[in-house]
């Protein structure tokens, strides 16, 4: 055989190997496209299921929101009562603060008057006599009961 025949034989063998390789690749591609077609065929059913589930979820969400609205309407008077109680306690504590402040001012004024008139000793003596008188009464009652 001459070189031209050998070259043609090598080219023919290379072409046959290429055709076999391309055949396998195209066969695999055909399988992939077939499976893709099956998947795409199932897609509308899956989308229908997803749409139904989404509708169910939205319906349940709406019912939950309605239930929450009813419960909040039920709780609104309680919140109003808590607010009223807070307002009342604030007013009471405010009046107690005012009363305490006025008593403090009166006590300070009395203390200043006592200091100014040097009556501190006299008031102390009166308090001591009152204390002794109370103790004497307690002692007398205790001795009479026994």
Short mmCIF file of N, CA and C in Angstrom, two decimals:
data_model
loop_
_atom_site.label_atom_id
_atom_site.label_comp_id
_atom_site.label_asym_id
_atom_site.label_seq_id
_atom_site.Cartn_x
_atom_site.Cartn_y
_atom_site.Cartn_z
N UNK A 1 0.83 -1.16 0.00
CA UNK A 1 0.00 0.00 0.00
C UNK A 1 0.88 1.22 0.00
N UNK A 2 0.35 2.08 -0.64
CA UNK A 2 1.12 3.31 -0.68
C UNK A 2 0.69 4.25 0.43
N UNK A 3 1.37 5.33 0.55
CA UNK A 3 1.13 6.25 1.66
C UNK A 3 -0.24 6.91 1.58
N UNK A 4 -0.74 7.10 0.43
CA UNK A 4 -2.04 7.70 0.26
C UNK A 4 -3.13 6.77 0.78
N UNK A 5 -3.02 5.51 0.55
CA UNK A 5 -3.99 4.53 1.04
C UNK A 5 -3.95 4.42 2.55
N UNK A 6 -2.72 4.46 3.11
CA UNK A 6 -2.57 4.37 4.56
C UNK A 6 -3.18 5.61 5.21
N UNK A 7 -2.98 6.76 4.63
CA UNK A 7 -3.52 8.00 5.17
C UNK A 7 -5.04 7.98 5.11
N UNK A 8 -5.59 7.42 4.01
CA UNK A 8 -7.04 7.34 3.88
C UNK A 8 -7.60 6.37 4.91
N UNK A 9 -6.89 5.25 5.15
CA UNK A 9 -7.33 4.28 6.16
C UNK A 9 -7.31 4.90 7.56
N UNK A 10 -6.29 5.63 7.90
CA UNK A 10 -6.19 6.28 9.21
C UNK A 10 -7.30 7.32 9.34
N UNK A 11 -7.58 8.06 8.28
CA UNK A 11 -8.63 9.07 8.32
C UNK A 11 -9.99 8.40 8.50
N UNK A 12 -10.19 7.27 7.86
CA UNK A 12 -11.45 6.55 7.98
C UNK A 12 -11.64 6.02 9.39
N UNK A 13 -10.59 5.47 9.99
CA UNK A 13 -10.66 4.96 11.36
C UNK A 13 -10.93 6.12 12.32
N UNK A 14 -10.26 7.26 12.14
CA UNK A 14 -10.47 8.43 13.00
C UNK A 14 -11.89 8.93 12.87
N UNK A 15 -12.43 8.93 11.62
CA UNK A 15 -13.79 9.36 11.41
C UNK A 15 -14.78 8.40 12.08
N UNK A 16 -14.49 7.11 12.04
CA UNK A 16 -15.37 6.12 12.68
C UNK A 16 -15.37 6.31 14.21
N UNK A 17 -14.19 6.55 14.79
CA UNK A 17 -14.10 6.79 16.24
C UNK A 17 -14.86 8.06 16.59
N UNK A 18 -14.74 9.10 15.77
CA UNK A 18 -15.45 10.35 16.01
C UNK A 18 -16.97 10.14 15.93
N UNK A 19 -17.41 9.38 14.96
CA UNK A 19 -18.85 9.12 14.81
C UNK A 19 -19.37 8.34 16.02
N UNK A 20 -18.63 7.33 16.50
CA UNK A 20 -19.04 6.55 17.67
C UNK A 20 -19.09 7.47 18.91
N UNK A 21 -18.07 8.29 19.08
CA UNK A 21 -18.05 9.22 20.23
C UNK A 21 -19.22 10.18 20.16
N UNK A 22 -19.46 10.79 18.99
CA UNK A 22 -20.57 11.72 18.82
C UNK A 22 -21.91 11.02 19.01
N UNK A 23 -22.00 9.76 18.62
CA UNK A 23 -23.23 8.98 18.81
C UNK A 23 -23.55 8.82 20.29
N UNK A 24 -22.53 8.48 21.08
CA UNK A 24 -22.73 8.33 22.52
C UNK A 24 -23.11 9.67 23.17
N UNK A 25 -22.43 10.74 22.76
CA UNK A 25 -22.72 12.06 23.32
C UNK A 25 -24.15 12.47 22.96
N UNK A 26 -24.54 12.27 21.72
CA UNK A 26 -25.90 12.63 21.29
C UNK A 26 -26.94 11.75 21.97
N UNK A 27 -26.62 10.46 22.22
CA UNK A 27 -27.53 9.58 22.93
C UNK A 27 -27.73 10.07 24.38
N UNK A 28 -26.63 10.44 25.04
CA UNK A 28 -26.73 10.99 26.41
C UNK A 28 -27.52 12.30 26.41
N UNK A 29 -27.28 13.15 25.44
CA UNK A 29 -28.01 14.40 25.31
C UNK A 29 -29.51 14.14 25.11
N UNK A 30 -29.81 13.12 24.34
CA UNK A 30 -31.21 12.74 24.13
C UNK A 30 -31.86 12.29 25.44
N UNK A 31 -31.11 11.51 26.26
CA UNK A 31 -31.65 11.09 27.56
C UNK A 31 -31.89 12.30 28.47
N UNK A 32 -30.95 13.23 28.48
CA UNK A 32 -31.09 14.42 29.31
C UNK A 32 -32.30 15.23 28.87
N UNK A 33 -32.45 15.42 27.58
CA UNK A 33 -33.58 16.18 27.06
C UNK A 33 -34.91 15.46 27.34
N UNK A 34 -34.89 14.14 27.29
CA UNK A 34 -36.10 13.37 27.59
C UNK A 34 -36.50 13.55 29.06
N UNK A 35 -35.53 13.44 29.95
CA UNK A 35 -35.81 13.63 31.39
C UNK A 35 -36.22 15.07 31.68
N UNK A 36 -35.62 16.03 30.99
CA UNK A 36 -36.01 17.42 31.15
C UNK A 36 -37.45 17.61 30.70
N UNK A 37 -37.83 16.96 29.63
CA UNK A 37 -39.21 17.04 29.15
C UNK A 37 -40.18 16.45 30.17
N UNK A 38 -39.79 15.32 30.79
CA UNK A 38 -40.64 14.73 31.83
C UNK A 38 -40.80 15.70 33.00
N UNK A 39 -39.69 16.30 33.43
CA UNK A 39 -39.73 17.24 34.56
C UNK A 39 -40.59 18.45 34.22
N UNK A 40 -40.42 18.97 33.03
CA UNK A 40 -41.22 20.13 32.62
C UNK A 40 -42.68 19.73 32.48
N UNK A 41 -42.94 18.51 32.11
CA UNK A 41 -44.32 18.03 32.03
C UNK A 41 -44.98 17.96 33.39
N UNK A 42 -44.21 17.64 34.42
CA UNK A 42 -44.75 17.58 35.79
C UNK A 42 -44.89 18.98 36.42
N UNK A 43 -44.24 19.96 35.85
CA UNK A 43 -44.20 21.29 36.43
C UNK A 43 -45.57 21.94 36.58
N UNK A 44 -46.49 21.87 35.61
CA UNK A 44 -47.81 22.50 35.81
C UNK A 44 -48.56 21.90 37.00
N UNK A 45 -48.48 20.57 37.19
CA UNK A 45 -49.16 19.96 38.34
C UNK A 45 -48.54 20.45 39.64
N UNK A 46 -47.23 20.54 39.68
CA UNK A 46 -46.57 21.02 40.89
C UNK A 46 -46.92 22.48 41.17
N UNK A 47 -47.00 23.28 40.11
CA UNK A 47 -47.38 24.68 40.30
C UNK A 47 -48.83 24.79 40.77
N UNK A 48 -49.69 23.92 40.28
CA UNK A 48 -51.07 23.92 40.78
C UNK A 48 -51.12 23.60 42.26
N UNK A 49 -50.34 22.60 42.68
CA UNK A 49 -50.29 22.24 44.12
C UNK A 49 -49.76 23.40 44.95
N UNK A 50 -48.71 24.05 44.46
CA UNK A 50 -48.14 25.18 45.19
C UNK A 50 -49.16 26.31 45.28
N UNK A 51 -49.89 26.56 44.20
CA UNK A 51 -50.91 27.62 44.22
C UNK A 51 -52.01 27.29 45.22
N UNK A 52 -52.44 26.02 45.26
CA UNK A 52 -53.47 25.62 46.22
C UNK A 52 -52.97 25.80 47.65
N UNK A 53 -51.74 25.36 47.91
CA UNK A 53 -51.18 25.50 49.26
C UNK A 53 -51.04 26.97 49.64
N UNK A 54 -50.62 27.79 48.69
CA UNK A 54 -50.50 29.22 48.96
C UNK A 54 -51.86 29.83 49.28
N UNK A 55 -52.89 29.42 48.53
CA UNK A 55 -54.24 29.89 48.82
C UNK A 55 -54.69 29.47 50.20
N UNK A 56 -54.38 28.23 50.59
CA UNK A 56 -54.75 27.75 51.93
C UNK A 56 -54.01 28.54 53.00
N UNK A 57 -52.75 28.80 52.78
CA UNK A 57 -51.96 29.57 53.75
C UNK A 57 -52.53 30.99 53.89
N UNK A 58 -52.87 31.61 52.77
CA UNK A 58 -53.45 32.96 52.83
C UNK A 58 -54.79 32.95 53.54
N UNK A 59 -55.60 31.93 53.29
CA UNK A 59 -56.90 31.84 53.97
C UNK A 59 -56.70 31.69 55.48
N UNK A 60 -55.77 30.80 55.87
CA UNK A 60 -55.49 30.61 57.31
C UNK A 60 -54.94 31.88 57.94
N UNK A 61 -54.10 32.58 57.20
CA UNK A 61 -53.54 33.83 57.71
C UNK A 61 -54.64 34.86 57.92
N UNK A 62 -55.57 34.95 56.97
CA UNK A 62 -56.68 35.90 57.12
C UNK A 62 -57.54 35.54 58.33
N UNK A 63 -57.81 34.26 58.53
CA UNK A 63 -58.61 33.85 59.69
C UNK A 63 -57.88 34.14 60.99
N UNK A 64 -56.57 33.93 61.00
CA UNK A 64 -55.78 34.23 62.20
C UNK A 64 -55.82 35.73 62.50
N UNK A 65 -55.70 36.54 61.47
CA UNK A 65 -55.75 38.00 61.66
C UNK A 65 -57.11 38.42 62.19
N UNK A 66 -58.19 37.84 61.65
CA UNK A 66 -59.53 38.16 62.15
C UNK A 66 -59.67 37.75 63.62
N UNK A 67 -59.15 36.58 63.97
CA UNK A 67 -59.21 36.12 65.36
C UNK A 67 -58.42 37.05 66.27
N UNK A 68 -57.24 37.46 65.81
CA UNK A 68 -56.43 38.40 66.60
C UNK A 68 -57.15 39.73 66.78
N UNK A 69 -57.81 40.21 65.73
CA UNK A 69 -58.55 41.47 65.84
C UNK A 69 -59.67 41.36 66.87
N UNK A 70 -60.37 40.22 66.88
CA UNK A 70 -61.43 40.03 67.87
C UNK A 70 -60.86 40.00 69.29
N UNK A 71 -59.75 39.32 69.46
CA UNK A 71 -59.14 39.23 70.79
C UNK A 71 -58.61 40.58 71.25
N UNK A 72 -58.07 41.35 70.33
CA UNK A 72 -57.58 42.69 70.68
C UNK A 72 -58.75 43.58 71.07
N UNK A 73 -59.89 43.44 70.35
CA UNK A 73 -61.08 44.22 70.73
C UNK A 73 -61.54 43.85 72.13
N UNK A 74 -61.39 42.55 72.48
CA UNK A 74 -61.76 42.11 73.81
C UNK A 74 -60.82 42.69 74.86
N UNK A 75 -59.54 42.82 74.51
CA UNK A 75 -58.56 43.31 75.47
C UNK A 75 -58.54 44.84 75.59
N UNK A 76 -59.09 45.55 74.64
CA UNK A 76 -59.07 47.01 74.68
C UNK A 76 -59.64 47.59 75.97
N UNK A 77 -60.79 47.08 76.49
CA UNK A 77 -61.28 47.63 77.76
C UNK A 77 -60.31 47.37 78.92
N UNK A 78 -59.62 46.24 78.88
CA UNK A 78 -58.65 45.95 79.95
C UNK A 78 -57.52 46.97 79.90
N UNK A 79 -57.05 47.26 78.69
CA UNK A 79 -56.00 48.27 78.57
C UNK A 79 -56.49 49.62 79.06
N UNK A 80 -57.77 49.93 78.78
CA UNK A 80 -58.35 51.18 79.27
C UNK A 80 -58.40 51.22 80.78
N UNK A 81 -58.76 50.07 81.40
CA UNK A 81 -58.80 50.02 82.86
C UNK A 81 -57.40 50.18 83.46
N UNK A 82 -56.42 49.54 82.82
CA UNK A 82 -55.04 49.68 83.31
C UNK A 82 -54.59 51.13 83.20
N UNK A 83 -54.97 51.78 82.10
CA UNK A 83 -54.62 53.20 81.93
C UNK A 83 -55.29 54.04 83.01
N UNK A 84 -56.58 53.76 83.28
CA UNK A 84 -57.30 54.52 84.31
C UNK A 84 -56.66 54.30 85.68
N UNK A 85 -56.29 53.04 85.97
CA UNK A 85 -55.65 52.75 87.26
C UNK A 85 -54.31 53.48 87.36
N UNK A 86 -53.56 53.50 86.27
CA UNK A 86 -52.29 54.24 86.27
C UNK A 86 -52.48 55.72 86.49
N UNK A 87 -53.50 56.27 85.84
CA UNK A 87 -53.79 57.70 86.02
C UNK A 87 -54.20 57.99 87.45
N UNK A 88 -55.06 57.11 88.01
CA UNK A 88 -55.51 57.32 89.39
C UNK A 88 -54.34 57.22 90.37
N UNK A 89 -53.47 56.20 90.17
CA UNK A 89 -52.33 56.06 91.08
C UNK A 89 -51.37 57.24 90.93
N UNK A 90 -51.24 57.76 89.72
CA UNK A 90 -50.38 58.93 89.53
C UNK A 90 -50.95 60.14 90.27
N UNK A 91 -52.28 60.29 90.21
CA UNK A 91 -52.91 61.42 90.91
C UNK A 91 -52.75 61.27 92.42
N UNK A 92 -52.94 60.02 92.92
CA UNK A 92 -52.80 59.80 94.37
C UNK A 92 -51.36 60.07 94.80
N UNK A 93 -50.41 59.53 94.05
CA UNK A 93 -49.02 59.75 94.43
C UNK A 93 -48.64 61.22 94.31
N UNK A 94 -49.22 61.92 93.33
CA UNK A 94 -48.96 63.34 93.18
C UNK A 94 -49.50 64.12 94.38
N UNK A 95 -50.73 63.75 94.84
CA UNK A 95 -51.27 64.45 96.00
C UNK A 95 -50.48 64.11 97.26
N UNK A 96 -49.98 62.86 97.35
CA UNK A 96 -49.14 62.51 98.50
C UNK A 96 -47.83 63.29 98.50
N UNK A 97 -47.29 63.47 97.32
CA UNK A 97 -46.06 64.28 97.21
C UNK A 97 -46.35 65.71 97.63
N UNK A 98 -47.48 66.25 97.18
CA UNK A 98 -47.84 67.62 97.56
C UNK A 98 -48.05 67.73 99.08
N UNK A 99 -48.74 66.75 99.67
CA UNK A 99 -48.98 66.75 101.11
C UNK A 99 -47.66 66.65 101.88
N UNK A 100 -46.79 65.76 101.44
CA UNK A 100 -45.49 65.61 102.10
C UNK A 100 -44.68 66.89 102.00
N UNK A 101 -44.72 67.51 100.84
CA UNK A 101 -43.97 68.76 100.65
C UNK A 101 -44.52 69.86 101.55
N UNK A 102 -45.85 69.95 101.66
CA UNK A 102 -46.41 71.00 102.52
C UNK A 102 -46.09 70.72 103.99
N UNK A 103 -46.11 69.43 104.40
CA UNK A 103 -45.75 69.09 105.78
C UNK A 103 -44.28 69.42 106.05
N UNK A 104 -43.45 69.15 105.07
CA UNK A 104 -42.02 69.45 105.23
C UNK A 104 -41.82 70.95 105.40
N UNK A 105 -42.53 71.72 104.59
CA UNK A 105 -42.40 73.19 104.69
C UNK A 105 -42.89 73.68 106.05
N UNK A 106 -44.01 73.11 106.55
CA UNK A 106 -44.53 73.52 107.85
C UNK A 106 -43.56 73.12 108.96
N UNK A 107 -42.97 71.93 108.85
CA UNK A 107 -42.01 71.47 109.85
C UNK A 107 -40.78 72.37 109.85
N UNK A 108 -40.32 72.71 108.65
CA UNK A 108 -39.17 73.62 108.56
C UNK A 108 -39.50 74.99 109.14
N UNK A 109 -40.72 75.46 108.87
CA UNK A 109 -41.12 76.76 109.42
C UNK A 109 -41.20 76.70 110.94
N UNK A 110 -41.75 75.60 111.48
CA UNK A 110 -41.84 75.46 112.94
C UNK A 110 -40.45 75.37 113.56
N UNK A 111 -39.56 74.64 112.91
CA UNK A 111 -38.19 74.52 113.42
C UNK A 111 -37.49 75.87 113.41
N UNK A 112 -37.72 76.64 112.36
CA UNK A 112 -37.11 77.97 112.30
C UNK A 112 -37.67 78.87 113.38
N UNK A 113 -38.98 78.77 113.60
CA UNK A 113 -39.61 79.59 114.64
C UNK A 113 -39.05 79.20 116.01
N UNK A 114 -38.90 77.91 116.23
CA UNK A 114 -38.35 77.44 117.51
C UNK A 114 -36.93 77.94 117.69
N UNK A 115 -36.14 77.86 116.63
CA UNK A 115 -34.76 78.35 116.70
C UNK A 115 -34.73 79.85 116.93
N UNK A 116 -35.62 80.55 116.25
CA UNK A 116 -35.63 82.01 116.37
C UNK A 116 -36.04 82.46 117.77
N UNK A 117 -36.95 81.77 118.39
CA UNK A 117 -37.45 82.19 119.70
C UNK A 117 -36.75 81.48 120.85
N UNK A 118 -35.77 80.66 120.54
CA UNK A 118 -35.00 79.94 121.56
C UNK A 118 -35.91 79.13 122.47
N UNK A 119 -36.90 78.49 121.87
CA UNK A 119 -37.84 77.69 122.64
C UNK A 119 -37.50 76.21 122.57
N UNK A 120 -36.40 75.87 121.99
CA UNK A 120 -36.03 74.48 121.81
C UNK A 120 -35.94 73.76 123.16
N UNK A 121 -35.34 74.38 124.12
CA UNK A 121 -35.21 73.76 125.44
C UNK A 121 -36.56 73.57 126.10
N UNK A 122 -37.45 74.53 125.94
CA UNK A 122 -38.78 74.44 126.52
C UNK A 122 -39.57 73.30 125.89
N UNK A 123 -39.51 73.20 124.57
CA UNK A 123 -40.20 72.11 123.88
C UNK A 123 -39.60 70.76 124.26
N UNK A 124 -38.33 70.68 124.41
CA UNK A 124 -37.68 69.44 124.83
C UNK A 124 -38.12 69.05 126.22
N UNK A 125 -38.21 70.04 127.13
CA UNK A 125 -38.65 69.76 128.49
C UNK A 125 -40.10 69.29 128.50
N UNK A 126 -40.95 69.91 127.67
CA UNK A 126 -42.36 69.51 127.60
C UNK A 126 -42.47 68.09 127.05
N UNK A 127 -41.69 67.75 126.07
CA UNK A 127 -41.71 66.40 125.51
C UNK A 127 -41.23 65.39 126.54
N UNK A 128 -40.20 65.75 127.32
CA UNK A 128 -39.68 64.85 128.35
C UNK A 128 -40.72 64.61 129.44
N UNK A 129 -41.41 65.67 129.87
CA UNK A 129 -42.46 65.54 130.89
C UNK A 129 -43.59 64.67 130.36
N UNK A 130 -43.98 64.87 129.12
CA UNK A 130 -45.04 64.06 128.50
C UNK A 130 -44.62 62.59 128.45
N UNK A 131 -43.38 62.34 128.08
CA UNK A 131 -42.87 60.96 128.01
C UNK A 131 -42.89 60.31 129.39
N UNK A 132 -42.45 61.05 130.43
CA UNK A 132 -42.46 60.51 131.80
C UNK A 132 -43.88 60.24 132.26
N UNK A 133 -44.79 61.13 131.92
CA UNK A 133 -46.19 60.96 132.30
C UNK A 133 -46.75 59.68 131.66
N UNK A 134 -46.44 59.43 130.38
CA UNK A 134 -46.92 58.23 129.70
C UNK A 134 -46.34 56.98 130.35
N UNK A 135 -45.08 56.98 130.67
CA UNK A 135 -44.45 55.82 131.31
C UNK A 135 -45.06 55.57 132.69
N UNK A 136 -45.38 56.64 133.42
CA UNK A 136 -46.00 56.50 134.73
C UNK A 136 -47.37 55.85 134.60
N UNK A 137 -48.16 56.25 133.59
CA UNK A 137 -49.48 55.65 133.36
C UNK A 137 -49.34 54.17 133.03
N UNK A 138 -48.37 53.84 132.17
CA UNK A 138 -48.15 52.43 131.80
C UNK A 138 -47.77 51.61 133.04
N UNK A 139 -46.92 52.18 133.89
CA UNK A 139 -46.49 51.46 135.09
C UNK A 139 -47.67 51.24 136.03
N UNK A 140 -48.50 52.28 136.21
CA UNK A 140 -49.67 52.16 137.08
C UNK A 140 -50.64 51.11 136.54
N UNK A 141 -50.88 51.08 135.27
CA UNK A 141 -51.79 50.10 134.67
C UNK A 141 -51.23 48.69 134.82
N UNK A 142 -49.93 48.55 134.67
CA UNK A 142 -49.31 47.22 134.77
C UNK A 142 -49.40 46.71 136.21
N UNK A 143 -49.21 47.60 137.20
CA UNK A 143 -49.26 47.15 138.59
C UNK A 143 -50.68 46.86 139.02
N UNK A 144 -51.66 47.55 138.46
CA UNK A 144 -53.07 47.30 138.82
C UNK A 144 -53.57 46.01 138.19
N UNK A 145 -53.10 45.62 137.05
CA UNK A 145 -53.55 44.40 136.38
C UNK A 145 -52.97 43.13 137.00
N UNK A 146 -51.88 43.25 137.73
CA UNK A 146 -51.27 42.05 138.32
C UNK A 146 -51.76 41.75 139.71
#
